[in-house]
Tab-separated table of C-alpha atoms in Angstrom:
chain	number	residue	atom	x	y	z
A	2	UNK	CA	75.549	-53.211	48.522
A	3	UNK	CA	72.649	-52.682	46.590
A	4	UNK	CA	74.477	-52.823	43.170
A	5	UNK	CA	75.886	-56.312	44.527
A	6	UNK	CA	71.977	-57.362	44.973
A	7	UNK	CA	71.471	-56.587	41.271
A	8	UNK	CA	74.172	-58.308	39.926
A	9	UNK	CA	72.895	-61.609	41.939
A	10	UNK	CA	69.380	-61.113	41.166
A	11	UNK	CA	70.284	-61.245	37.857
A	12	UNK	CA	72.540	-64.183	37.981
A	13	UNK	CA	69.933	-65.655	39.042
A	14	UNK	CA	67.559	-64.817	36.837
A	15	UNK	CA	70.277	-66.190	33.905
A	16	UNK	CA	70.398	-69.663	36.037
A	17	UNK	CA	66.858	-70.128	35.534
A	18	UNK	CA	66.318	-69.289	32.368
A	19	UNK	CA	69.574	-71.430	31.230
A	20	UNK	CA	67.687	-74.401	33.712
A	21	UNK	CA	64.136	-74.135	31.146
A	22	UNK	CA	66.077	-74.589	28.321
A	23	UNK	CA	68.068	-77.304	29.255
A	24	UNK	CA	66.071	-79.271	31.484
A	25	UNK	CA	62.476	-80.021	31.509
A	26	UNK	CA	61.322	-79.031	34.832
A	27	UNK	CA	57.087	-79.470	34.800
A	28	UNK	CA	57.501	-82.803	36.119
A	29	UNK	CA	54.873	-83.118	38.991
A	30	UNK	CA	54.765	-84.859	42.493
A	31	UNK	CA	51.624	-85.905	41.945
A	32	UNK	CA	52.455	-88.204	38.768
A	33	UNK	CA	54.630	-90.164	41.024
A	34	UNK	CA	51.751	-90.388	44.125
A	35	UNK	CA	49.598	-90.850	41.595
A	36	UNK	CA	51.802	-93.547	39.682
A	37	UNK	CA	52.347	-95.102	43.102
A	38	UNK	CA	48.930	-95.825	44.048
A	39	UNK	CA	47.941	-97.341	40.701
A	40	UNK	CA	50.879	-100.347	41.001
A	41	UNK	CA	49.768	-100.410	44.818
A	42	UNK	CA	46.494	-101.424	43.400
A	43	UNK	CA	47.766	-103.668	40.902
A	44	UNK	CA	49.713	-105.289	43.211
A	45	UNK	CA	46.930	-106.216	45.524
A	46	UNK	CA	44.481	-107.575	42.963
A	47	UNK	CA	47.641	-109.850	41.197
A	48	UNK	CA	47.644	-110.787	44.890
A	49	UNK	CA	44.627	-111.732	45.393
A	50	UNK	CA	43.808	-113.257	41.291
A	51	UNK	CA	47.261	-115.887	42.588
A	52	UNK	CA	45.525	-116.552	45.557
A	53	UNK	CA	42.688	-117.995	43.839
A	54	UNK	CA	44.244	-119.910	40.929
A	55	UNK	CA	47.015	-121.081	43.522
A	56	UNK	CA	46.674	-123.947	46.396
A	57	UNK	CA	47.640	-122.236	49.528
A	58	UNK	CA	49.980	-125.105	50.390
A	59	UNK	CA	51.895	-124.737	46.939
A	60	UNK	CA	52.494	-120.300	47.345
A	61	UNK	CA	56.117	-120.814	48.114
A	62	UNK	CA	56.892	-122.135	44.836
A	63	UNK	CA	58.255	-119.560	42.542
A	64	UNK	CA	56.865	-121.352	39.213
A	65	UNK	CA	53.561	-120.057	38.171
A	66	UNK	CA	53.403	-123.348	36.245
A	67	UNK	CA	54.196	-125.697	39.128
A	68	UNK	CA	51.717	-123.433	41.062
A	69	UNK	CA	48.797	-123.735	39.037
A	70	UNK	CA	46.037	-125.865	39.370
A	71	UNK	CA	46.165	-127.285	35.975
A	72	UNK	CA	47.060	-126.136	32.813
A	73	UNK	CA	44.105	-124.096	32.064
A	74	UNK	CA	44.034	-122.236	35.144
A	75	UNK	CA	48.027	-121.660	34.749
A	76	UNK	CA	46.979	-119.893	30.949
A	77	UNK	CA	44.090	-117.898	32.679
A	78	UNK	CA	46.359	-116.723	35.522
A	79	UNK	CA	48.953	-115.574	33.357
A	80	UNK	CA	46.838	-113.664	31.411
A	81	UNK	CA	45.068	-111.497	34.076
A	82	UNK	CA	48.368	-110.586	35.471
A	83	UNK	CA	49.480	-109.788	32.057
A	84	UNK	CA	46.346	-107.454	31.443
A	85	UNK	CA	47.015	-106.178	35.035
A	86	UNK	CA	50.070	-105.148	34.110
A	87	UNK	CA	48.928	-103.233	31.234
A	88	UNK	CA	46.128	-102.066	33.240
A	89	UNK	CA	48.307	-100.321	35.898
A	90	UNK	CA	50.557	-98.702	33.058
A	91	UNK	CA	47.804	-96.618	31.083
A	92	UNK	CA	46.935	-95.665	34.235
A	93	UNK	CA	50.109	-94.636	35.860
A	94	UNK	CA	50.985	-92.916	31.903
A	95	UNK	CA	47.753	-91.067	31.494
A	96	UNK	CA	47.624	-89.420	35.272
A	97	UNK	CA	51.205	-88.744	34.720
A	98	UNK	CA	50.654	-86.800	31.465
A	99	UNK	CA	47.310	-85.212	33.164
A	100	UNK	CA	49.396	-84.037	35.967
A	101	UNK	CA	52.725	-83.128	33.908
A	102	UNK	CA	50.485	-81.255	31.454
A	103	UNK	CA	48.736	-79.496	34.263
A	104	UNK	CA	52.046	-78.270	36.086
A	105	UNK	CA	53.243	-77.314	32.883
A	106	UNK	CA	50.707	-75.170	31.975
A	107	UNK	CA	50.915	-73.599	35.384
A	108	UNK	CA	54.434	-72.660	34.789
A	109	UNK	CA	53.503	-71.630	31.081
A	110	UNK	CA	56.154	-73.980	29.943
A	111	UNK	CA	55.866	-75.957	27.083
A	112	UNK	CA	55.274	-79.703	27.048
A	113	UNK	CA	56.861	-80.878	24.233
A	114	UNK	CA	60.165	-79.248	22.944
A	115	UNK	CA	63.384	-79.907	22.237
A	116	UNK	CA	64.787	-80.694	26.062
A	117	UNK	CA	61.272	-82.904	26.622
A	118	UNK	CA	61.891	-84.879	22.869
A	119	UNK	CA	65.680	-85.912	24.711
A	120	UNK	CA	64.190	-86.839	27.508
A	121	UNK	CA	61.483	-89.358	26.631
A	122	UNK	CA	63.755	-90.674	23.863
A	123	UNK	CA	66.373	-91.121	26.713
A	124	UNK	CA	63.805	-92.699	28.777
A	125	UNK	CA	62.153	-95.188	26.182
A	126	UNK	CA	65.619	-96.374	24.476
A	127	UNK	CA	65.774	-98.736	27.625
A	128	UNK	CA	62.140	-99.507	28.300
A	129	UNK	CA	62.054	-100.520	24.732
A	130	UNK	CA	64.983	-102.948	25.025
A	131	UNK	CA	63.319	-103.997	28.204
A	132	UNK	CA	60.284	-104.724	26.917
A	133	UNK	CA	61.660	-106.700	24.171
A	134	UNK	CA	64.250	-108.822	27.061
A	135	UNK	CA	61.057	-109.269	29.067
A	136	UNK	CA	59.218	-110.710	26.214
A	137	UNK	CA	61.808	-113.138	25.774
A	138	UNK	CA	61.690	-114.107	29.354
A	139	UNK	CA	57.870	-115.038	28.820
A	140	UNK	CA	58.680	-116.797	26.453
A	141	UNK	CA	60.850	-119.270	28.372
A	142	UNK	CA	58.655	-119.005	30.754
A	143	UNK	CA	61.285	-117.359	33.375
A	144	UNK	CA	58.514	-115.393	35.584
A	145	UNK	CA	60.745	-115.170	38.465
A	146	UNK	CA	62.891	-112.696	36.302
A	147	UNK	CA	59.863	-110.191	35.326
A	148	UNK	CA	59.597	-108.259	38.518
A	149	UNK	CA	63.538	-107.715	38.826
A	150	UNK	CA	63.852	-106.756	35.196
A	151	UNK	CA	61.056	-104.371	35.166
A	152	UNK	CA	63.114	-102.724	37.916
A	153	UNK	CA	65.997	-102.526	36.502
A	154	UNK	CA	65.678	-101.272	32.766
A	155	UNK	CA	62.825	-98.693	34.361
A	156	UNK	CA	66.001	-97.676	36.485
A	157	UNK	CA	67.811	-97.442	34.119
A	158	UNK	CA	65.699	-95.661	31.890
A	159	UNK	CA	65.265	-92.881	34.741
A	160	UNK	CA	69.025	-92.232	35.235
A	161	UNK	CA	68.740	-92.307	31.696
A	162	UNK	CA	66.509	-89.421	31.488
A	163	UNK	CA	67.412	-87.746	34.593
A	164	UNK	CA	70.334	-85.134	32.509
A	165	UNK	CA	67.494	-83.271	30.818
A	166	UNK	CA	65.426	-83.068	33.889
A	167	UNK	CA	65.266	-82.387	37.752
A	168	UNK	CA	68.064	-84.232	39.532
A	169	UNK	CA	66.043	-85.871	41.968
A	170	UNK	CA	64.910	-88.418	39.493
A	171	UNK	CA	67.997	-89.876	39.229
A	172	UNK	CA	67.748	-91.066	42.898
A	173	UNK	CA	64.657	-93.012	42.372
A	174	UNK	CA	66.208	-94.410	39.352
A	175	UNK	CA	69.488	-95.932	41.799
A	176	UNK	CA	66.812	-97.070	44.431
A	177	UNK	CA	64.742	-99.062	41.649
A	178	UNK	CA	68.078	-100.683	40.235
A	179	UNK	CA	69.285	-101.664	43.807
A	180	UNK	CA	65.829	-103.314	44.207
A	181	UNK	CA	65.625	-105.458	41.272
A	182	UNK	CA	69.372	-106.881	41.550
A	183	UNK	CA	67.902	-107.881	45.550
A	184	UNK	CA	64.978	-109.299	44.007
A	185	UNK	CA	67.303	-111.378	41.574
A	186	UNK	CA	68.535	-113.196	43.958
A	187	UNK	CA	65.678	-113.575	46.311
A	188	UNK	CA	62.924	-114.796	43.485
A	189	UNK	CA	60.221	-115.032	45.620
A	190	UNK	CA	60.135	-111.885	46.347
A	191	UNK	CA	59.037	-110.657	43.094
A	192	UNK	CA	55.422	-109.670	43.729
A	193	UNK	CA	56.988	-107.256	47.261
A	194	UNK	CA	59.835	-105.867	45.379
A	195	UNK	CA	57.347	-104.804	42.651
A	196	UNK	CA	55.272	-102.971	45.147
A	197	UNK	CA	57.923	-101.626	46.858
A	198	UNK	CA	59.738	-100.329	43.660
A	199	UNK	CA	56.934	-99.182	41.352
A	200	UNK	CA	54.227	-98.469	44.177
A	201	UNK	CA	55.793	-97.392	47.494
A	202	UNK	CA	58.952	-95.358	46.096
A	203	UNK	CA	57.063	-93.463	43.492
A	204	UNK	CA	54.583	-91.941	46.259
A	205	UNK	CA	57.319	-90.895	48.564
A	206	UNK	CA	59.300	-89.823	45.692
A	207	UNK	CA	56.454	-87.743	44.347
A	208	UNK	CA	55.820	-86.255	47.830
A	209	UNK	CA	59.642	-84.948	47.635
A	210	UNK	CA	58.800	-83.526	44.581
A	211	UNK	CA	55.633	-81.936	45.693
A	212	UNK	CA	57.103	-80.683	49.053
A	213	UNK	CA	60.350	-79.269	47.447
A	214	UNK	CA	59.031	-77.400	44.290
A	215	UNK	CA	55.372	-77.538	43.955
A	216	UNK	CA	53.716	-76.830	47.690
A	217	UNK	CA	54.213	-72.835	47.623
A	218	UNK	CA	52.618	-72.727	43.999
């Protein structure tokens, strides 16, 4: 009996170092809370910023354009939600790294390696080609289509990246997909999806992650 406890002990043992060299594993709840909270944030000042460039009797139309009190004020909207954006992204990138880098240090695991270099180029191939569809859309001024495509290449990106790290990313990667083809074909939705996707999935997603493998550490 004992001799069978040995030989699974040390099964085990094999499993987990075979799982640090193929997967990188320092990921941390709190990157995704943290994450959440910051497009939360964002979400409510966009809010409010369209609430005061936009007549309340013309917020059901999906065109920030046709919305906009004139042409200046349509410019001047467009670029505070633009710099929100940005705003809520070096946030969300720099607590994730603080938190990541913390975890991994924890674990005394490195941070960058071999498995980490797949998975961020794994991860950025599609936010890249996002990015540069996204710009396009701007350009044609499609805004309905930012929200849902911001959903769906960063869903893509995480399934993308979710075979050199922990499995449970790959969930939140289907939910954020689901969410943006819904939000393609309800438009005016795009602000609520956003949250929902980016700000409400990511917390309980990172509170998963913290329950399940970082709340005995």
């Amino acid at each position: 009996m004992q001799e069978n406890q040995t030989s699974l002990d040390a099964l085990q043992d094999i499993k987990q170092m075979m799982e640090r060299s193929s997967r990188f594993i320092s990921l941390s709840g709190w990157s995704g809370i943290s994450a959440g909270l910051a497009a939360l944030a964002g979400a409510f000042i966009a809010n409010s910023r369209m609430a005061y460039y936009i007549p309340s009797n013309q917020q059901s139309d999906y065109s920030l354009r046709g919305m906009a009190v004139n042409q200046s004020s349509y410019y001047d909207l467009l670029i505070e939600l633009i710099a929100i954006a940005i705003g809520v992204f070096v946030i969300a990138f720099v607590t994730a790294f603080f938190f990541t880098y913390r975890r991994s240090v924890s674990k005394n695991t490195p941070i960058w390696n071999s498995v980490s270099q797949r998975m961020v180029w794994n991860a950025l191939l599609p936010i890249l080609v996002g990015g540069i569809v996204i710009l396009r859309v701007l350009y044609l001024e499609s805004y309905t289509l930012v929200a849902p495509l911001c959903l769906i290449f960063y869903g893509l990106a995480l399934l993308n990246a979710s075979k050199y790290t922990l499995g449970e990313i790959r969930w939140l990667g289907y939910a954020q997909i689901v969410l943006g083809l819904i939000n393609l074909w309800n438009p005016g939705w795009g602000l609520v999806c956003w949250s929902i996707g980016f700000g409400v999935m990511h917390i309980v997603y990172g509170f998963i992650m913290w329950w399940k493998y970082e709340r005995a550490d």
